[in-house]
XYZ file of C-alpha atoms in Angstrom:
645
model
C -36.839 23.857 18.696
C -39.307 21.254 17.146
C -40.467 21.764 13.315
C -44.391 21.586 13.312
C -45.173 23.118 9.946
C -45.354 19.441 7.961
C -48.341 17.915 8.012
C -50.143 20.393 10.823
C -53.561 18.885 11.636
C -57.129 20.196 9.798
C -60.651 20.779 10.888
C -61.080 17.205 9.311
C -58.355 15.567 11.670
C -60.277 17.071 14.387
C -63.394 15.862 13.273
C -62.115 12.429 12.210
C -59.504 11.272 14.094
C -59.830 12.588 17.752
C -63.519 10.580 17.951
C -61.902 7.497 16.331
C -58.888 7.826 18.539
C -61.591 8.468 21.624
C -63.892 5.900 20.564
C -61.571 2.691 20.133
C -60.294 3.935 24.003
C -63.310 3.612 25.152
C -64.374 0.400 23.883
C -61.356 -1.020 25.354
C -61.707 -0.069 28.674
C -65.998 -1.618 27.703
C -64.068 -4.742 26.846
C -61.655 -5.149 29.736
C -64.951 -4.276 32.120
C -66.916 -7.218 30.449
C -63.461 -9.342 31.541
C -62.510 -9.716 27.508
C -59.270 -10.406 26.378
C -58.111 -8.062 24.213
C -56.621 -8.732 21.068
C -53.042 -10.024 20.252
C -52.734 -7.424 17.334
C -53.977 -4.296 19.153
C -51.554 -1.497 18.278
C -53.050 1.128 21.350
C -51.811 -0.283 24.308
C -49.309 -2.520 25.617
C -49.637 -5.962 25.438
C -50.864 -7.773 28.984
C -51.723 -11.150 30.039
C -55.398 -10.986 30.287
C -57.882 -12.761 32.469
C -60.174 -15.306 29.896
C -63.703 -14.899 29.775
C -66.389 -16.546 27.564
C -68.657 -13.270 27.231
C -68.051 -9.812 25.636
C -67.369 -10.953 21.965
C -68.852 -8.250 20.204
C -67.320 -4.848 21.733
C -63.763 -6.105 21.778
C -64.389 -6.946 17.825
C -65.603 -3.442 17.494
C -62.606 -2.058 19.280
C -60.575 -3.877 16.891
C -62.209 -2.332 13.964
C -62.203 0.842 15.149
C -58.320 1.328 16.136
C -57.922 -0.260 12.818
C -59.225 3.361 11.350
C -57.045 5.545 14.094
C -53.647 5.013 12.144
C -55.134 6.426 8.744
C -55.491 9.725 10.566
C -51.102 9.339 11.012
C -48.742 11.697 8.946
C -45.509 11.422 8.625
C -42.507 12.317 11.485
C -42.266 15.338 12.774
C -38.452 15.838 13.885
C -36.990 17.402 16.050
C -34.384 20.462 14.899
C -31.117 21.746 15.734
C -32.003 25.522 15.428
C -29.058 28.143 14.940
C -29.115 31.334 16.113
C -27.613 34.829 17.922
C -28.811 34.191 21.393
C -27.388 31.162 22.130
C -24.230 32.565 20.922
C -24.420 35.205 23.861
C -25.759 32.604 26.566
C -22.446 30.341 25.487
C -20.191 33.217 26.265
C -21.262 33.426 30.244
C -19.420 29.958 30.302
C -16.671 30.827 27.994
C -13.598 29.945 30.288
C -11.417 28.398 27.738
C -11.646 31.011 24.687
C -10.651 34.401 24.660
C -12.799 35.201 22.206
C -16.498 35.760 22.383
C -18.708 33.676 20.997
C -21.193 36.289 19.779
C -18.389 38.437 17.633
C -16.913 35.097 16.691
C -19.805 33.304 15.201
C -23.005 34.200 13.484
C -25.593 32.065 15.096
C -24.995 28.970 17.325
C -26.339 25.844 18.733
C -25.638 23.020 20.902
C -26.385 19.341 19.706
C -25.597 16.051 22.534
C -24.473 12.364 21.626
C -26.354 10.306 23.159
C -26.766 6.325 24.038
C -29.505 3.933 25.335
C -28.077 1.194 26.825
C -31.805 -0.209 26.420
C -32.003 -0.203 22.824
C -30.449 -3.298 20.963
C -27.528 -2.507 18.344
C -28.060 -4.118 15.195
C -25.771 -7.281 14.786
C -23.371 -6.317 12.419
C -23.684 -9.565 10.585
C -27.429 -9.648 10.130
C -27.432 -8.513 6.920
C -24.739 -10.762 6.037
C -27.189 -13.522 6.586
C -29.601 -11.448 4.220
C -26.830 -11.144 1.307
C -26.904 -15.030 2.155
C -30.018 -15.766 1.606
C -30.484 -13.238 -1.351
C -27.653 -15.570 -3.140
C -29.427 -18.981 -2.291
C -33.014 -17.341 -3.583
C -31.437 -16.363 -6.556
C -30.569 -19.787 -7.609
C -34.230 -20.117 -7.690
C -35.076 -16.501 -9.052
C -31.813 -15.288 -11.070
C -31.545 -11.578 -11.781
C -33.126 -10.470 -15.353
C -30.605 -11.453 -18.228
C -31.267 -8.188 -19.964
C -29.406 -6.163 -17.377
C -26.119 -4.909 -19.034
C -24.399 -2.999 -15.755
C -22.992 -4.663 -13.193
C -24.365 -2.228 -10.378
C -27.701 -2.975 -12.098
C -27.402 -6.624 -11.144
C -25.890 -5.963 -7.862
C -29.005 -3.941 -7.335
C -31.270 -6.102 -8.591
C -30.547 -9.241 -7.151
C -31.787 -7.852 -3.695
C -35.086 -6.485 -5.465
C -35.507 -9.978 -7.095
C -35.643 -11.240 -3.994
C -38.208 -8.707 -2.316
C -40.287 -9.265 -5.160
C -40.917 -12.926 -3.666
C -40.185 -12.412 -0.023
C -41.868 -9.730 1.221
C -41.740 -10.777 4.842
C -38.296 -9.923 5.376
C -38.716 -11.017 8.791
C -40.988 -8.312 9.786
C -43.141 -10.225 12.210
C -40.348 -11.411 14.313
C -38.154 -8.015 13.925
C -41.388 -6.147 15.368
C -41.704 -8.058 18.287
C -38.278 -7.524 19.613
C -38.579 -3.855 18.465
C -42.048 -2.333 19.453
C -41.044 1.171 19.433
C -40.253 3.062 16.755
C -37.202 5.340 16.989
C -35.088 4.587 19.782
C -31.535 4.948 19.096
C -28.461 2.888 20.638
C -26.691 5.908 19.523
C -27.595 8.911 18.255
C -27.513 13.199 18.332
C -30.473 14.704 20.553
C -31.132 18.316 21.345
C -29.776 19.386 25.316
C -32.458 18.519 27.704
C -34.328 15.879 25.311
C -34.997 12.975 27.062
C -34.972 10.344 24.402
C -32.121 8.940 22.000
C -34.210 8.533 18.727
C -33.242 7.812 14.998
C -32.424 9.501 12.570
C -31.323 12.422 14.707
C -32.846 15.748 14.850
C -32.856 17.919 11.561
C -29.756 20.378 11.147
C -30.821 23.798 9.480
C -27.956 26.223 8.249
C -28.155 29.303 6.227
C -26.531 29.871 3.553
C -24.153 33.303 4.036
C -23.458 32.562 7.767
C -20.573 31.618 10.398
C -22.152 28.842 12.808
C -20.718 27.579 15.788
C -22.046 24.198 16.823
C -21.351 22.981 19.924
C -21.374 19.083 20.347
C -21.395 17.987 23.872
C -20.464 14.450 24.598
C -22.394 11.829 26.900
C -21.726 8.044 27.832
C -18.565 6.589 27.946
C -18.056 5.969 24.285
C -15.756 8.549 21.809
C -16.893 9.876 18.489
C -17.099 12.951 16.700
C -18.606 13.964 13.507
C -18.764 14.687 9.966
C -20.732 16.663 8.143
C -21.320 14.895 4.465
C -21.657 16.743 1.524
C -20.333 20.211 2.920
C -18.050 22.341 1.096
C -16.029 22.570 3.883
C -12.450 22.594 5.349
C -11.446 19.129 6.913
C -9.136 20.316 9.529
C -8.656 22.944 12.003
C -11.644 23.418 14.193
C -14.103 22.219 11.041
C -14.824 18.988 9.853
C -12.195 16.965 10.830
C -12.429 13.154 11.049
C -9.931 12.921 13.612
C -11.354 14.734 16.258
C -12.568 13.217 19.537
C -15.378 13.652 21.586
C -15.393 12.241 25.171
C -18.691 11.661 27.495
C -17.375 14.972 29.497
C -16.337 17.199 26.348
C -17.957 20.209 24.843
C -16.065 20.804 21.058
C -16.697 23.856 18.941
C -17.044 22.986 14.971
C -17.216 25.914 12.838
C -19.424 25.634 9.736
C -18.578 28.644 7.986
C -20.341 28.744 4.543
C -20.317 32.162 2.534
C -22.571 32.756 0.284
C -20.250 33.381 -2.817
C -19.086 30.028 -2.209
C -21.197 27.462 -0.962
C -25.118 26.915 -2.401
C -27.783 26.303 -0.221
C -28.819 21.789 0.046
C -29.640 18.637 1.259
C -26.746 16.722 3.466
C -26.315 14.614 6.422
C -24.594 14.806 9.481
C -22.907 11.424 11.062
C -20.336 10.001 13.286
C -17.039 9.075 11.461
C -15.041 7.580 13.890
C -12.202 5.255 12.704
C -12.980 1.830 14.237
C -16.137 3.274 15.550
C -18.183 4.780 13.118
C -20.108 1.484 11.571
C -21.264 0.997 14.820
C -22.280 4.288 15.837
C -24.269 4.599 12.600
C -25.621 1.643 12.366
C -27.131 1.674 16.151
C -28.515 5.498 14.787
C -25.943 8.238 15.133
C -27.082 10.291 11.723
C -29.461 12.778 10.254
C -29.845 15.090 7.964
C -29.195 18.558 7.520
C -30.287 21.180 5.367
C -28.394 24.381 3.941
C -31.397 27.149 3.235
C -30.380 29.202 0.538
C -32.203 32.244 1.981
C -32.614 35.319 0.028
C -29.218 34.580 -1.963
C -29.616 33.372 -5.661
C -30.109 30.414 -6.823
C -30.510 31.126 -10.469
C -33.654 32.018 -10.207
C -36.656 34.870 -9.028
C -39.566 33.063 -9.858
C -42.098 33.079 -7.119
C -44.044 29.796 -7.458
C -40.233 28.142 -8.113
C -39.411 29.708 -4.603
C -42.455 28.405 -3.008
C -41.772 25.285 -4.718
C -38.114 25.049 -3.584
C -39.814 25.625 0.316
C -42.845 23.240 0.158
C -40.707 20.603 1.784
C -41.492 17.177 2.754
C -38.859 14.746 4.669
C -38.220 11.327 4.054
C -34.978 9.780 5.235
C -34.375 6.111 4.244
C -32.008 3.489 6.318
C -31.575 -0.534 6.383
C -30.010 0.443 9.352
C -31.852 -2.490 11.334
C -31.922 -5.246 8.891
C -34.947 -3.710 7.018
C -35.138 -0.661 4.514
C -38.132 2.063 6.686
C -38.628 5.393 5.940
C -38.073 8.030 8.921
C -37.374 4.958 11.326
C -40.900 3.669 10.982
C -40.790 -0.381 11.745
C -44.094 -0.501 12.252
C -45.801 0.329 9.699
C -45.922 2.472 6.331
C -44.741 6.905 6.393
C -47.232 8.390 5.580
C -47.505 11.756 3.410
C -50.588 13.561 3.110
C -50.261 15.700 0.077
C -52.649 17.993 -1.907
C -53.671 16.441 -5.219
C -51.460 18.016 -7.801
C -49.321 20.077 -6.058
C -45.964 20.072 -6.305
C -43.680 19.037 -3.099
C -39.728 19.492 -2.692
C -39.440 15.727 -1.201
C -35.747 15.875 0.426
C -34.698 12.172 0.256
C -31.637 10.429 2.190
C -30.625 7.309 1.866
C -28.563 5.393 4.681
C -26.801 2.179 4.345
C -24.933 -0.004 6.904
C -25.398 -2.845 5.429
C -21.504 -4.362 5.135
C -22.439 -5.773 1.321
C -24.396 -3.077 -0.273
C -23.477 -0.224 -2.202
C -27.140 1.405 -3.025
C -30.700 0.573 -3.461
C -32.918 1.719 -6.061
C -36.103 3.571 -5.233
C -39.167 3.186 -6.628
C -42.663 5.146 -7.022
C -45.862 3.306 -8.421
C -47.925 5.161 -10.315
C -49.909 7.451 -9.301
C -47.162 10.336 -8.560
C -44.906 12.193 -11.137
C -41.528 12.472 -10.043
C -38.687 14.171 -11.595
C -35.496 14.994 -9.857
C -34.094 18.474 -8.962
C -30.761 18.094 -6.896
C -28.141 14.868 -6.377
C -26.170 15.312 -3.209
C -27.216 18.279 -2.364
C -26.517 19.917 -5.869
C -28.835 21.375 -7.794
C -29.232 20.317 -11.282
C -27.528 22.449 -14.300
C -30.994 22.502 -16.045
C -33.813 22.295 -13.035
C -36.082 20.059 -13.072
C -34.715 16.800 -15.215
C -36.738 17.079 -18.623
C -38.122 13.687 -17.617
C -40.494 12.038 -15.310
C -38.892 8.877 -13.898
C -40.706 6.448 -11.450
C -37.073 4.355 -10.205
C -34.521 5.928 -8.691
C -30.988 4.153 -7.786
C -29.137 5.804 -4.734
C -25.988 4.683 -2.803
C -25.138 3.937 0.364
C -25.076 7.341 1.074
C -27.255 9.416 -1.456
C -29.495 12.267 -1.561
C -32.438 13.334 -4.048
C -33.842 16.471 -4.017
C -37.036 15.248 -6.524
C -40.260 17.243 -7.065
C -43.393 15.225 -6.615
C -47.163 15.764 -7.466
C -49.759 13.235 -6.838
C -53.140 12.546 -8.335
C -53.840 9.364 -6.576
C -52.423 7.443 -3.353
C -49.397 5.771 -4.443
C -46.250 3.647 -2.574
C -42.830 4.162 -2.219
C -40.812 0.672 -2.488
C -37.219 -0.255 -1.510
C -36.333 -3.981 -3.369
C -40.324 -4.514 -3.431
C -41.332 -3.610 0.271
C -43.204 -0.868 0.937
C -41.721 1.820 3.182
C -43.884 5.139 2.683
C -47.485 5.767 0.584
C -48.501 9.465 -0.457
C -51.878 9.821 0.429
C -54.341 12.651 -0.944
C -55.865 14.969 1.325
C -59.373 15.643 0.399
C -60.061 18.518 2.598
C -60.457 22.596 1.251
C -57.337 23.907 1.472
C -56.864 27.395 2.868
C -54.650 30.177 1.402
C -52.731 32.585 3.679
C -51.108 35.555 2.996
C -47.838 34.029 2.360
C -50.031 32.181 -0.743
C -49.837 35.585 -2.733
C -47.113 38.079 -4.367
C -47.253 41.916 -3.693
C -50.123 42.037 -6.339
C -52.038 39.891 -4.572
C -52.095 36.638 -7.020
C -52.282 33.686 -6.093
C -48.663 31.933 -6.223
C -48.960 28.492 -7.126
C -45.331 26.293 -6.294
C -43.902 24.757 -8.923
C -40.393 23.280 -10.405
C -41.005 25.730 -13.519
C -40.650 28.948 -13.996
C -43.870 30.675 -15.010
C -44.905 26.847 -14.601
C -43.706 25.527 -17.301
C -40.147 26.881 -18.262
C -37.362 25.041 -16.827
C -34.506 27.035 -15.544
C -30.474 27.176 -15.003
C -29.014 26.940 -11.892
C -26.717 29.496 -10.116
C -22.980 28.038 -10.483
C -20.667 28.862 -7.873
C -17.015 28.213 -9.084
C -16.977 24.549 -6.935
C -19.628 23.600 -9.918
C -18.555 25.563 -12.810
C -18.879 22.770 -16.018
C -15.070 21.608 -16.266
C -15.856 19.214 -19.357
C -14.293 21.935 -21.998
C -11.273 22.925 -19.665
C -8.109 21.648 -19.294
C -7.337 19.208 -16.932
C -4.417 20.449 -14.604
C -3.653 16.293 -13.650
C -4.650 12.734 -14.203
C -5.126 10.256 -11.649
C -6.428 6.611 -10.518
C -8.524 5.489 -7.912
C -8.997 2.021 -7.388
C -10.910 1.204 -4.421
C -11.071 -2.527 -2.951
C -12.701 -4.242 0.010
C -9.740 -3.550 2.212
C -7.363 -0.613 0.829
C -7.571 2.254 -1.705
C -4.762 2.629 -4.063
C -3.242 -0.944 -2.528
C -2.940 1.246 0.313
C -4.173 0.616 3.943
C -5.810 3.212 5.560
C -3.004 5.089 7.513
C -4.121 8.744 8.962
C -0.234 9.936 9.363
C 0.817 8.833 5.747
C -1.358 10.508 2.169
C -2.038 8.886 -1.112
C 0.545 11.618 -3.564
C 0.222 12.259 -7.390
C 2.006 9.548 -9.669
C 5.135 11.989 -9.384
C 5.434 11.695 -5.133
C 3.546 15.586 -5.117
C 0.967 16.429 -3.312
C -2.295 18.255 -4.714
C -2.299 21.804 -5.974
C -4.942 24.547 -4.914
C -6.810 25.343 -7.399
C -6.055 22.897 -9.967
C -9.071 20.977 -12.173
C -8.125 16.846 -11.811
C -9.533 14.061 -13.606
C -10.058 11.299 -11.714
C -10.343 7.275 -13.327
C -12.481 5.206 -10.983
C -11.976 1.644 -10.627
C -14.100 -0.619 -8.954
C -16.417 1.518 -7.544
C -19.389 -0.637 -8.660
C -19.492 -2.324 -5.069
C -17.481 0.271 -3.561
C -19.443 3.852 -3.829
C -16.812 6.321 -3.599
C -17.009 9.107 -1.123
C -14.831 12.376 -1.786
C -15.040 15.067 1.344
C -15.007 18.699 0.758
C -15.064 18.707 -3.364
C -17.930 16.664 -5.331
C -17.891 15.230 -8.444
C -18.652 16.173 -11.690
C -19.604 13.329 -14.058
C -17.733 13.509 -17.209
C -18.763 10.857 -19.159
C -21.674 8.479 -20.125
C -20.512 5.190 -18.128
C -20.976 6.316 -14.190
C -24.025 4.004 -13.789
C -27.542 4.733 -14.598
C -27.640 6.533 -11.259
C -25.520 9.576 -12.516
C -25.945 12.347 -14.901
C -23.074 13.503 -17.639
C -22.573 16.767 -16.273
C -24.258 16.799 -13.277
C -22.215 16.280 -9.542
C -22.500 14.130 -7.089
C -20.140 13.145 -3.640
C -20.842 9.813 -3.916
C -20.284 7.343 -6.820
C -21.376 4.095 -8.002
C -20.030 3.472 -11.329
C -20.823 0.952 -14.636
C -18.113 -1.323 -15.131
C -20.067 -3.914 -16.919
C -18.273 -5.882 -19.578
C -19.572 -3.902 -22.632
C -17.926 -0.546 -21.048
C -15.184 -1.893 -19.335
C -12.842 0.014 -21.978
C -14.656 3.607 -21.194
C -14.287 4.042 -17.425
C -16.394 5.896 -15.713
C -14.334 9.689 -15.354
C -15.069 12.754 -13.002
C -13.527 15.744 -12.958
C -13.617 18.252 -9.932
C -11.846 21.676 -8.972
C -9.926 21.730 -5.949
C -11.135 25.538 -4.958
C -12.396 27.530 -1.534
C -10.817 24.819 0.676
C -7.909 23.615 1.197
C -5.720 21.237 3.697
C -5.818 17.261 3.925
C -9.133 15.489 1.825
C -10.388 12.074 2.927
C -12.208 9.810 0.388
C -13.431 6.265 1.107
C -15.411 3.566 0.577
C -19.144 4.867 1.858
C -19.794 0.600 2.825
C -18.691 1.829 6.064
C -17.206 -1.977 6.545
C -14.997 -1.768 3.928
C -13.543 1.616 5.294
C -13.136 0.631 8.708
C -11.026 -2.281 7.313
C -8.966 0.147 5.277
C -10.811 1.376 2.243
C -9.942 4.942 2.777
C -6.771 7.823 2.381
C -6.315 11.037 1.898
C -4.490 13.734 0.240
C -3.258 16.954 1.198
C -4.250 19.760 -0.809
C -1.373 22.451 -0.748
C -0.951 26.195 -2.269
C 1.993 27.817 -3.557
C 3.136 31.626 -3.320
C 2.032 32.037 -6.988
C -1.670 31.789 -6.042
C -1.921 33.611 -3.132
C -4.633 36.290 -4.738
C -6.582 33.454 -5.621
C -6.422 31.728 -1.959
C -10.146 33.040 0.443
C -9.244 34.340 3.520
C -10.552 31.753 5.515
C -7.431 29.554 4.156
C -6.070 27.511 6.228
C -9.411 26.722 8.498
C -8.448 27.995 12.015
C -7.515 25.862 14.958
C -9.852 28.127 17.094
C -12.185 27.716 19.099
C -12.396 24.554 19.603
C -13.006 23.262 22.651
C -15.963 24.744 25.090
C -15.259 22.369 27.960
C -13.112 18.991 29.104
C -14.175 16.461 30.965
C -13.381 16.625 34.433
C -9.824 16.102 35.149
C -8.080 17.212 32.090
C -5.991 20.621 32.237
C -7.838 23.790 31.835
C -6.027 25.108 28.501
C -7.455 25.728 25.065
C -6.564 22.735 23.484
C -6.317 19.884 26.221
C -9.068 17.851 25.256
C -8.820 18.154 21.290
C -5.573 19.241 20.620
C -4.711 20.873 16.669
C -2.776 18.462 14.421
C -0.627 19.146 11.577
C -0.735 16.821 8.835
C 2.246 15.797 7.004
C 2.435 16.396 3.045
C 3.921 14.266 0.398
C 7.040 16.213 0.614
C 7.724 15.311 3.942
C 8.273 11.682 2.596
C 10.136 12.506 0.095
C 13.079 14.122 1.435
């Protein structure tokens, strides 16, 4: 299924844009009859040698000048969607050889998702942005960062935006020509039966209350598998577990089960996580986002225009992916966003980085647009929206921002001073449907306020309960380097314990002291964050949570670390965290813990504890054994205990 509601054409596209569009064709094929050359920059056909003539000046400078007007008449992408639902649950089944259950009992709603790879496409060079980081440090000798910056993230930011600010090139010209298309994917996720591998993948939608079976078909002859960031979610079993593998022939079942009393609807992202694999896979386009739809469940509040408000979506998923920071995988040129003036839009933001040096990127809005931000990692704020406007935002390598936005005037969206997206205001009427009024027939205007101007608290499930006034259950350090959390190596058959050689108890509220996590953003699977104190960076809220964390260990608050605290509740079983510079993990910046329950809290311990094993697998390659498990067999993972005996 495609998504076609953003940005659907109006009478004034018609009217506009189809003549332009028709008008600049035709002048081209009036220049190639009066044997013109056409020109180098022309951005509607391919480039061809052409015959030279000495006539025909005037129409090919027309042609120019019109197809200069055609791309104004552009919105932004319009992505594909992974789509669940009952019926493919029940089409599954007829080919349901491996699993004795069915499919349509088993699961809610279903759908099927492919890897996919284009030998075509070039991967980025892992050490391209190296060279950048390079270059950034030579032009800083020239241009040093501002002296009134206190935070070391700040200046680790900032040094790449000092740079932008004087080199806007960024190799564009030369990164165009190699690249004249403006999606395809060395890797990536497609829907079955699309024909091209594109980046960022196709949107995800979920709902909140449901089971979902997604079935992730492999293709090619590399292994991945993938993870689903941000999720509330069990990592093992047949959920989100980083060691699974997919193979070019394999069909594996992933069960997403998210109840409503213990998950809230959000913005997340789907990508491969691989060990030894992953940086590649995402960096050549193997991501994309996906979306949790709180449905008719509450979200703290009833308020219509706040509903329409939390609805009135736009998209915009950033990467450097490629050696450049675009928006929605547009090299070519700026996203555009046509927007109503002064309306408020829900503008879902993710932020990818691959870069192997980088832990975030701050991003900025010129005037023109007030933005104030409504959800970090998928979370809504406790108080909705943020009391103030802010027009620079810093994300990590891995970040989202739910932020509501209302324009009065065209204005740019900048990553480290290039411009990667412009809202635009749409000047045409706009028409009200039925959908635009309440049962009394008023007009319901969307808005972050209630009654549109109240702000208003967020529903909090247990996972986000405020644990700043209760009592913390256990202390611990995490001190993450380039190469090894906790002085440990990555090793997935050996977890990081408590001080005392335990492992981690269900249900308990830790406090966590982070340590060098200003250029290592820390990534914690299944449980986020909540910020405790004031000294987490400028890019996190006391109070609010987050899954990913750059922290402020500048010199004036080295002696107040930056502290989270989080609950380990819903979920339990083994926990990754990592390093979210995807370099630094694949040399060894990650662990994990095993989260473990005791007879004492069994009242207390969901159902759906452990995650089960099955189904897993909908199909093996040809050649391996027909059984359940053949091509992704369970795995138990050893606790703390069994170490210590």
């Amino acid at each position: 299924a495609k998504h076609t509601v953003l940005n659907t054409p109006t009478f004034w596209h018609f009217v506009c844009c189809l003549p332009l569009s028709s008008l600049a064709w035709l002048l081209v094929v009036a220049c190639r009859c009066c044997r013109s050359p056409l020109p180098k920059k022309s951005t509607m056909v391919t480039r061809r040698r052409n015959r030279r003539s000495n006539g025909g000046v005037i129409v090919p400078v027309l042609a120019v000048m019109t197809m200069s007007l055609v791309p104004l008449c552009r919105g932004e992408r319009v992505y594909d969607e992974v789509v669940f639902d009952s019926k493919t649950c029940q089409d599954l089944d007829q080919n349901n050889k491996l699993n004795s259950k069915s499919y349509a009992q088993y699961f809610d709603v279903c759908a099927i998702m492919e890897f996919c790879e284009d030998p075509t496409a070039e991967l980025p060079q892992r050490n391209d942005r190296r060279r950048h980081r390079q270059r950034r440090l030579n032009h800083n000798e020239k241009y040093p960062p501002s002296p009134q910056l206190t935070s070391d993230a700040e200046i680790y930011f900032e040094e790449e935006a000092d740079l932008a600010e004087h080199h806007h090139d960024y190799d564009d010209d030369d990164h165009n020509k190699k690249n004249e298309k403006h999606y395809n994917a060395r890797f990536g996720w497609k829907l079955i039966g699309a024909k091209e591998c594109l980046w960022p993948g196709p949107i995800m939608r979920l709902e909140r209350g449901l089971k979902h079976g997604l079935f992730v078909k492999g293709s090619g002859g590399n292994t991945t598998n993938l993870h689903f960031h941000g999720l509330h979610a069990a990592g093992h079993g047949n959920g989100d577990d980083i060691l699974r593998e997919l193979r070019g022939g394999d069909t594996l079942i992933y069960e997403i089960h998210l109840p409503a009393d213990r998950h809230m609807g959000g913005t997340h992202w789907y990508h491969s996580h691989l060990y030894h694999e992953a940086w590649d896979q995402v960096l050549g386009g193997a991501y994309g986002m996906m979306i949790i739809h709180d449905g008719d469940h509450d979200v703290g509040t009833t308020d219509a225009g706040v509903l329409k408000f939390l609805a009135n979506e736009r998209i915009m998923i950033l990467d450097d992916t490629h050696g450049q920071w675009v928006a929605n995988g547009n090299r070519n040129g700026l996203e555009e966003y046509r927007v109503h003036r002064d309306e408020w839009y829900r503008l879902r933001i993710l932020m990818v980085s691959a870069d192997g040096h980088s832990s975030g990127a701050h991003v900025r809005f010129e005037s023109g647009c007030e933005v104030r931000s409504v959800a970090h990692d998928g979370i809504l704020r406790t108080t909705v929206p943020k009391d103030i406007a802010e027009d620079r935002f810093p994300m990590t390598s891995s970040s989202r921002l739910d932020a509501a936005i209302r324009c009065t005037k065209n204005a740019k969206v900048t990553i480290y001073g290039r411009h990667v997206a412009e809202f635009k205001i749409r000047e045409d009427d706009r028409r009200l449907s039925s959908d635009d009024h309440d049962h009394d027939n008023n007009h319901i205007v969307p808005s972050p306020y209630e009654n549109g101007r109240d702000s208003w608290q967020s529903l909090r499930l247990p996972y986000l309960m405020d644990l700043r006034n209760v009592p913390v259950d256990n202390t611990w350090r995490i001190d993450v380097k380039g190469k090894s959390l906790n002085g440990l190596v990555y090793n997935a058959s050996k977890p990081l314990c408590n001080v005392d050689g335990s492992d981690f108890r269900y249900g308990s509220v830790q406090e966590w002291t982070l340590k060098n996590t200003v250029k290592h953003p820390l990534h914690v699977h299944m449980y986020p964050m909540q910020v405790v104190t004031d000294y987490c960076g400028d890019g996190h809220d006391n109070g609010e949570f987050y899954d990913t964390i750059v922290s402020d260990t500048s010199r004036r608050n080295r002696q107040y670390p930056c502290l989270v605290r989080t609950r380990l509740i819903d979920v339990a079983g083994p926990v990754l965290l990592h390093c979210h510079i995807l370099f630094h993990a694949e040399r060894g910046a990650q662990g994990w813990f095993h989260v473990v329950t005791g007879n004492d809290e069994t009242d207390d311990i969901p159902d759906e504890i452990p995650q089960p094993d099955f189904p897993r697998v909908h199909e093996c390659e040809e050649g391996t054994p027909t059984t359940t498990d053949a091509c992704d067999p369970p795995r138990v993972f050893p606790k703390c205990t069994d170490f210590n005996a």
